[in-house]
Coordinates of C-alpha atoms in Angstrom, one line a residue:
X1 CA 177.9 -111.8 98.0
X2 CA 180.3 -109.0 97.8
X3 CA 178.2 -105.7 96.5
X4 CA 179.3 -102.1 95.4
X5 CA 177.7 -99.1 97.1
X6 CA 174.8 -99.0 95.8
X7 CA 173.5 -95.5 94.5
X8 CA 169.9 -95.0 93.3
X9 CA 168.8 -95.4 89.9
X10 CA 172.3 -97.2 88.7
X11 CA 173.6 -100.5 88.2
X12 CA 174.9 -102.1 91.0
X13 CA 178.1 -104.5 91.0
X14 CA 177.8 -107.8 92.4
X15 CA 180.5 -111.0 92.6
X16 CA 178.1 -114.0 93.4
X17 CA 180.0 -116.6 96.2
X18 CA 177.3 -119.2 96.0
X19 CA 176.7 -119.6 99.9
X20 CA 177.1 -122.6 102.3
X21 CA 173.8 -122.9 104.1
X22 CA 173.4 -124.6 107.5
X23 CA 170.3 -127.7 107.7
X24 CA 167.5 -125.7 107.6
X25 CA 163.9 -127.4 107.3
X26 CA 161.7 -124.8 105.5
X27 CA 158.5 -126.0 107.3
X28 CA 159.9 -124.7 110.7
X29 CA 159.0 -121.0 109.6
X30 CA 157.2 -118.5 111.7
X31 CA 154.4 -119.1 109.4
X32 CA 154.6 -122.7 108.9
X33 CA 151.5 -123.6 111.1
X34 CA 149.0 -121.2 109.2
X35 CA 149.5 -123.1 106.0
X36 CA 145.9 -124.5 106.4
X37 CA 144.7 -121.1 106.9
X38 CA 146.5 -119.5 104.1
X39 CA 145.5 -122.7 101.5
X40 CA 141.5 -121.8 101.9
X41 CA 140.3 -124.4 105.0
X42 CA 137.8 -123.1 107.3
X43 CA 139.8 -122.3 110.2
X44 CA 138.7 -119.3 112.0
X45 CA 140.6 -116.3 110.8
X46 CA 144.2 -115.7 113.0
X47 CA 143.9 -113.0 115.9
X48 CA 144.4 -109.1 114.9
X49 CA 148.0 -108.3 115.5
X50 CA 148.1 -105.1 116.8
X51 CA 151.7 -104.3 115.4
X52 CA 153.3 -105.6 111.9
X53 CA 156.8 -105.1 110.5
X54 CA 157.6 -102.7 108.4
X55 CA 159.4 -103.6 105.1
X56 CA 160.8 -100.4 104.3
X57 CA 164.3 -100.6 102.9
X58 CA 166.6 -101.4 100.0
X59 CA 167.2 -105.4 100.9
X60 CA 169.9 -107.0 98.6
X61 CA 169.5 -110.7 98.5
X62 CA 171.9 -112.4 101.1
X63 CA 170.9 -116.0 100.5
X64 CA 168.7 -118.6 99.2
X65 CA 166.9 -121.9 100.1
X66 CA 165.9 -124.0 97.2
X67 CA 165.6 -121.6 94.5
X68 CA 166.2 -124.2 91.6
X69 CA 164.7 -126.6 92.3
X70 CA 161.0 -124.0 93.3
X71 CA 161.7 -122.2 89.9
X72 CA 162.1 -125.5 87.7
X73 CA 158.9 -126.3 89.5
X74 CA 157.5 -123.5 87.9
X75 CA 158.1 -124.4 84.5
X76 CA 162.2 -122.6 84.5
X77 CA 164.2 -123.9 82.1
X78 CA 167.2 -125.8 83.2
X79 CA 169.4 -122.8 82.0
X80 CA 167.1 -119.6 83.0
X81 CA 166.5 -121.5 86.4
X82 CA 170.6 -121.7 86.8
X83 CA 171.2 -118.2 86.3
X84 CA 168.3 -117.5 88.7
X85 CA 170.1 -119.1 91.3
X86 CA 173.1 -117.2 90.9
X87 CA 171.5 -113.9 90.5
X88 CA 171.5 -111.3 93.1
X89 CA 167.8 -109.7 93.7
X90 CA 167.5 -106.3 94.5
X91 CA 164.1 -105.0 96.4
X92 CA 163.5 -101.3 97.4
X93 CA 160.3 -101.3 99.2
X94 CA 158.4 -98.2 100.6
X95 CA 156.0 -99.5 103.0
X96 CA 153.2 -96.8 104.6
X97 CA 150.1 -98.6 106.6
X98 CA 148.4 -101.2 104.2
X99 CA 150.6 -99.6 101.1
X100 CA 153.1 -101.3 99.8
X101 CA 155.6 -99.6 96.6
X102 CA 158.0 -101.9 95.5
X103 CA 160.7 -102.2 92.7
X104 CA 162.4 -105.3 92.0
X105 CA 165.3 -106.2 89.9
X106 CA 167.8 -108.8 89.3
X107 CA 172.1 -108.4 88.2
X108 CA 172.2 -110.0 85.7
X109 CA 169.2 -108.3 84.4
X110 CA 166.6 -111.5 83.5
X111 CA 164.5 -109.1 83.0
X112 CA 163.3 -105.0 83.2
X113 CA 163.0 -103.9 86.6
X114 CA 159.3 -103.9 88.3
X115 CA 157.4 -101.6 89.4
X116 CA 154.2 -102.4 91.9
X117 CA 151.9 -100.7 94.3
X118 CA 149.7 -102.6 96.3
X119 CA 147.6 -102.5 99.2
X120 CA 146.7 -105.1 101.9
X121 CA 143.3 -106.2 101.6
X122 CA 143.2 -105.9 97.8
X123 CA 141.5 -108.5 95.7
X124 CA 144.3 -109.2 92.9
X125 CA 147.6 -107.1 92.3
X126 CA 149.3 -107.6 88.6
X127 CA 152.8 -108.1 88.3
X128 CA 155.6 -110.3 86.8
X129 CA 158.4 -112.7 88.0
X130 CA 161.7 -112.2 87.9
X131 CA 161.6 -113.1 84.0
X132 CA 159.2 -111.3 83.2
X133 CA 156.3 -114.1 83.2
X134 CA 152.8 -112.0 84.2
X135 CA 151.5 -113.3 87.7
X136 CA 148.9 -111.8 89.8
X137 CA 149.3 -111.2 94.0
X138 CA 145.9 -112.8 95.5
X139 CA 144.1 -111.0 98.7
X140 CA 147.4 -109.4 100.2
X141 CA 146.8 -110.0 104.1
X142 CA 148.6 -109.8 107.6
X143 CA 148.5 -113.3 108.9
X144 CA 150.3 -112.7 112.5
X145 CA 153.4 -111.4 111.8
X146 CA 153.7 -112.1 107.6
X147 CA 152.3 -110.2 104.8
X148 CA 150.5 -113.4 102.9
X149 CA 148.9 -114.1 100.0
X150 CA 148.4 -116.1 96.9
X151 CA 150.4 -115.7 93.8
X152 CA 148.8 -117.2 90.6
X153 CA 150.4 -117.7 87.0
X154 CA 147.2 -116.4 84.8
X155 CA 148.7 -118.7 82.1
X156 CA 149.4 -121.2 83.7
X157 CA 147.8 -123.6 86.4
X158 CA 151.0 -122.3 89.0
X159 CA 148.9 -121.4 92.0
X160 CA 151.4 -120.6 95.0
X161 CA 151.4 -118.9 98.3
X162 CA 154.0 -115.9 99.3
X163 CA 154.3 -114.7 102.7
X164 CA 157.0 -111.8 103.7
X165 CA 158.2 -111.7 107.1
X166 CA 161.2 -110.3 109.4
X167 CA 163.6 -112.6 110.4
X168 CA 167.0 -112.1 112.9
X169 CA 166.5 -108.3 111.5
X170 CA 166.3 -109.7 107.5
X171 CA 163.6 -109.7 105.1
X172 CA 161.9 -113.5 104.0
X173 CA 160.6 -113.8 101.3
X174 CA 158.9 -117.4 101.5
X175 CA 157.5 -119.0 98.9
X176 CA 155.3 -122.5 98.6
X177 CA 154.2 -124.2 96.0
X178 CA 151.6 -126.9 97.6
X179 CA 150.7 -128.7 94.1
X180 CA 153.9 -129.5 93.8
X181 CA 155.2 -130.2 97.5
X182 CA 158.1 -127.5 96.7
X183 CA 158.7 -124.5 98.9
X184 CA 162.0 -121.7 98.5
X185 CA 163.3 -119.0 100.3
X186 CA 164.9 -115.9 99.6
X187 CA 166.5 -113.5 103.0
X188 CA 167.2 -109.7 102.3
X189 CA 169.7 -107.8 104.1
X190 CA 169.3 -104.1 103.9
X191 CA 172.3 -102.3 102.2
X192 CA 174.5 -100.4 104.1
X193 CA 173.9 -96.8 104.2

Protein backbone atom coordinates (compact mmCIF):
# COMPACT_ATOMS: atom_id res chain seq x y z
CA UNK A 1 0.00 0.00 0.00
CA UNK A 2 1.07 3.41 -0.94
CA UNK A 3 0.05 5.90 2.16
CA UNK A 4 0.18 9.79 2.65
CA UNK A 5 2.09 11.21 5.57
CA UNK A 6 0.13 10.57 8.06
CA UNK A 7 -0.61 13.62 10.52
CA UNK A 8 -2.53 12.98 13.79
CA UNK A 9 -6.02 13.30 14.15
CA UNK A 10 -6.78 13.49 10.09
CA UNK A 11 -7.69 11.31 7.45
CA UNK A 12 -5.03 9.50 5.96
CA UNK A 13 -4.85 8.61 2.01
CA UNK A 14 -4.38 5.17 1.08
CA UNK A 15 -4.24 3.40 -2.67
CA UNK A 16 -4.78 -0.36 -1.73
CA UNK A 17 -2.28 -2.78 -4.25
CA UNK A 18 -3.73 -6.02 -2.97
CA UNK A 19 -0.36 -7.85 -2.12
CA UNK A 20 1.26 -11.03 -3.54
CA UNK A 21 2.04 -13.13 -0.47
CA UNK A 22 4.75 -15.82 -0.45
CA UNK A 23 3.51 -19.80 1.00
CA UNK A 24 3.12 -19.09 4.39
CA UNK A 25 1.51 -21.86 6.79
CA UNK A 26 -0.07 -19.87 9.61
CA UNK A 27 0.53 -22.74 12.21
CA UNK A 28 4.39 -22.12 11.96
CA UNK A 29 4.02 -18.93 14.25
CA UNK A 30 6.14 -18.10 17.20
CA UNK A 31 3.08 -18.93 19.09
CA UNK A 32 1.85 -21.84 17.34
CA UNK A 33 2.94 -24.49 19.92
CA UNK A 34 1.07 -22.74 23.02
CA UNK A 35 -2.28 -23.23 21.28
CA UNK A 36 -3.15 -25.90 23.95
CA UNK A 37 -2.14 -23.59 26.59
CA UNK A 38 -3.98 -20.59 25.34
CA UNK A 39 -7.44 -22.99 24.47
CA UNK A 40 -7.85 -23.82 28.47
CA UNK A 41 -5.83 -27.49 28.79
CA UNK A 42 -3.99 -28.06 31.84
CA UNK A 43 -0.55 -27.51 30.79
CA UNK A 44 1.57 -25.97 33.32
CA UNK A 45 1.65 -22.22 32.78
CA UNK A 46 4.76 -21.04 30.16
CA UNK A 47 7.95 -19.73 31.93
CA UNK A 48 8.08 -15.84 33.06
CA UNK A 49 9.70 -13.97 30.33
CA UNK A 50 11.73 -11.54 31.81
CA UNK A 51 11.51 -8.99 28.79
CA UNK A 52 8.31 -8.41 26.37
CA UNK A 53 7.96 -6.22 23.25
CA UNK A 54 6.83 -3.17 23.30
CA UNK A 55 3.91 -2.22 20.95
CA UNK A 56 4.27 1.35 21.00
CA UNK A 57 3.84 2.99 17.57
CA UNK A 58 1.47 4.09 14.83
CA UNK A 59 1.48 0.57 12.66
CA UNK A 60 -0.31 0.86 9.24
CA UNK A 61 -1.41 -2.39 7.94
CA UNK A 62 1.19 -3.81 5.45
CA UNK A 63 -0.46 -7.12 4.69
CA UNK A 64 -2.74 -9.81 5.27
CA UNK A 65 -3.16 -13.65 5.54
CA UNK A 66 -6.60 -14.96 5.16
CA UNK A 67 -8.71 -12.05 6.13
CA UNK A 68 -11.86 -13.16 4.11
CA UNK A 69 -12.12 -16.07 4.53
CA UNK A 70 -11.50 -15.61 9.06
CA UNK A 71 -14.17 -12.65 8.75
CA UNK A 72 -16.83 -14.66 6.65
CA UNK A 73 -16.15 -17.16 9.40
CA UNK A 74 -17.34 -14.72 11.70
CA UNK A 75 -20.57 -14.24 10.31
CA UNK A 76 -19.21 -11.12 7.43
CA UNK A 77 -21.20 -10.68 4.86
CA UNK A 78 -19.90 -11.47 1.41
CA UNK A 79 -19.74 -7.70 0.70
CA UNK A 80 -18.66 -6.12 4.20
CA UNK A 81 -16.07 -9.06 4.32
CA UNK A 82 -14.73 -7.84 0.68
CA UNK A 83 -14.22 -4.46 1.62
CA UNK A 84 -12.52 -5.65 4.78
CA UNK A 85 -9.95 -7.21 2.86
CA UNK A 86 -9.17 -4.29 0.98
CA UNK A 87 -9.18 -1.87 3.79
CA UNK A 88 -6.12 -0.42 5.25
CA UNK A 89 -6.07 -0.65 9.27
CA UNK A 90 -4.67 1.91 11.19
CA UNK A 91 -3.36 1.11 14.98
CA UNK A 92 -1.75 3.81 17.27
CA UNK A 93 -0.89 1.95 20.37
CA UNK A 94 0.71 3.50 23.63
CA UNK A 95 2.05 0.76 25.45
CA UNK A 96 3.55 1.46 29.29
CA UNK A 97 4.24 -1.88 31.54
CA UNK A 98 0.89 -4.08 31.61
CA UNK A 99 -1.06 -0.84 29.95
CA UNK A 100 -2.13 -0.97 26.82
CA UNK A 101 -4.03 2.55 24.94
CA UNK A 102 -5.04 1.83 21.65
CA UNK A 103 -7.04 3.47 18.75
CA UNK A 104 -7.99 1.62 15.85
CA UNK A 105 -9.45 2.56 12.56
CA UNK A 106 -10.02 1.52 9.14
CA UNK A 107 -9.91 3.84 5.33
CA UNK A 108 -12.55 3.25 4.22
CA UNK A 109 -14.13 4.03 7.44
CA UNK A 110 -16.45 0.56 8.27
CA UNK A 111 -16.83 2.01 11.17
CA UNK A 112 -15.99 5.01 14.06
CA UNK A 113 -12.57 4.77 15.16
CA UNK A 114 -11.95 2.89 18.70
CA UNK A 115 -10.83 3.69 21.58
CA UNK A 116 -9.51 1.04 24.39
CA UNK A 117 -7.45 0.91 27.52
CA UNK A 118 -6.49 -2.27 28.82
CA UNK A 119 -4.28 -3.87 31.12
CA UNK A 120 -2.60 -7.34 31.12
CA UNK A 121 -4.03 -9.51 33.67
CA UNK A 122 -7.49 -8.06 33.42
CA UNK A 123 -10.53 -10.31 33.47
CA UNK A 124 -12.64 -8.91 30.35
CA UNK A 125 -11.89 -5.63 28.21
CA UNK A 126 -14.99 -4.29 26.07
CA UNK A 127 -14.55 -3.28 22.69
CA UNK A 128 -15.77 -3.70 18.99
CA UNK A 129 -14.54 -5.07 15.56
CA UNK A 130 -13.67 -3.34 12.85
CA UNK A 131 -17.53 -2.95 12.06
CA UNK A 132 -18.51 -2.04 14.94
CA UNK A 133 -19.87 -5.53 16.30
CA UNK A 134 -19.33 -5.38 20.45
CA UNK A 135 -16.69 -8.14 21.49
CA UNK A 136 -14.98 -8.44 24.70
CA UNK A 137 -10.76 -9.16 25.11
CA UNK A 138 -10.61 -12.29 27.62
CA UNK A 139 -7.66 -12.45 30.46
CA UNK A 140 -4.98 -10.25 28.42
CA UNK A 141 -1.65 -12.30 29.19
CA UNK A 142 2.12 -12.52 28.14
CA UNK A 143 2.54 -16.01 26.82
CA UNK A 144 6.45 -15.96 25.98
CA UNK A 145 6.86 -13.41 23.68
CA UNK A 146 2.86 -12.54 22.59
CA UNK A 147 0.30 -10.57 24.25
CA UNK A 148 -2.62 -13.38 24.27
CA UNK A 149 -5.90 -13.69 25.02
CA UNK A 150 -9.44 -14.71 24.20
CA UNK A 151 -11.74 -12.56 22.21
CA UNK A 152 -15.56 -13.41 22.51
CA UNK A 153 -18.61 -12.18 20.44
CA UNK A 154 -21.12 -11.48 23.54
CA UNK A 155 -23.91 -12.03 20.86
CA UNK A 156 -22.80 -14.53 19.39
CA UNK A 157 -21.22 -18.02 20.05
CA UNK A 158 -17.67 -16.56 18.15
CA UNK A 159 -15.16 -17.46 20.79
CA UNK A 160 -11.59 -16.80 19.32
CA UNK A 161 -8.07 -16.37 20.44
CA UNK A 162 -5.76 -13.13 19.54
CA UNK A 163 -2.16 -13.01 20.27
CA UNK A 164 0.11 -9.77 19.25
CA UNK A 165 3.59 -10.29 18.71
CA UNK A 166 6.84 -8.71 16.96
CA UNK A 167 7.85 -10.13 13.85
CA UNK A 168 11.20 -9.18 11.47
CA UNK A 169 10.62 -5.56 13.36
CA UNK A 170 6.53 -5.64 12.45
CA UNK A 171 3.52 -5.87 14.54
CA UNK A 172 1.20 -9.55 14.23
CA UNK A 173 -1.72 -9.41 14.91
CA UNK A 174 -2.85 -13.26 14.85
CA UNK A 175 -5.99 -14.29 15.02
CA UNK A 176 -7.67 -18.12 15.45
CA UNK A 177 -10.75 -19.20 15.37
CA UNK A 178 -10.52 -23.05 16.72
CA UNK A 179 -14.44 -23.84 16.27
CA UNK A 180 -14.16 -23.21 12.99
CA UNK A 181 -10.44 -24.44 12.00
CA UNK A 182 -9.88 -20.83 10.51
CA UNK A 183 -6.97 -18.65 11.54
CA UNK A 184 -5.81 -14.83 9.86
CA UNK A 185 -3.16 -12.55 10.09
CA UNK A 186 -2.71 -9.06 9.89
CA UNK A 187 1.37 -7.43 10.00
CA UNK A 188 1.82 -3.63 10.91
CA UNK A 189 4.61 -1.59 9.76
CA UNK A 190 5.20 1.51 11.77
CA UNK A 191 4.80 4.77 9.65
CA UNK A 192 7.55 6.67 8.73
CA UNK A 193 8.28 9.48 10.87
Amino acid sequence: AIVSPVIPDQSIQVVFQPPTLPPHRLADSPTAEMAPVLLGSPMAAPAVVDKVPNFTGDWLLERSENLEAFVRAIGYSPLIARTASSAQARQVIEHDGDELRCRFETVPPMAPARFVVFHVGEDEVRGSDDIGRETLLVKPTWRGQALAAGLRYPKSSHMLRIERYMEDGRMVEHLRYPGKGVEMRRIFAKASA
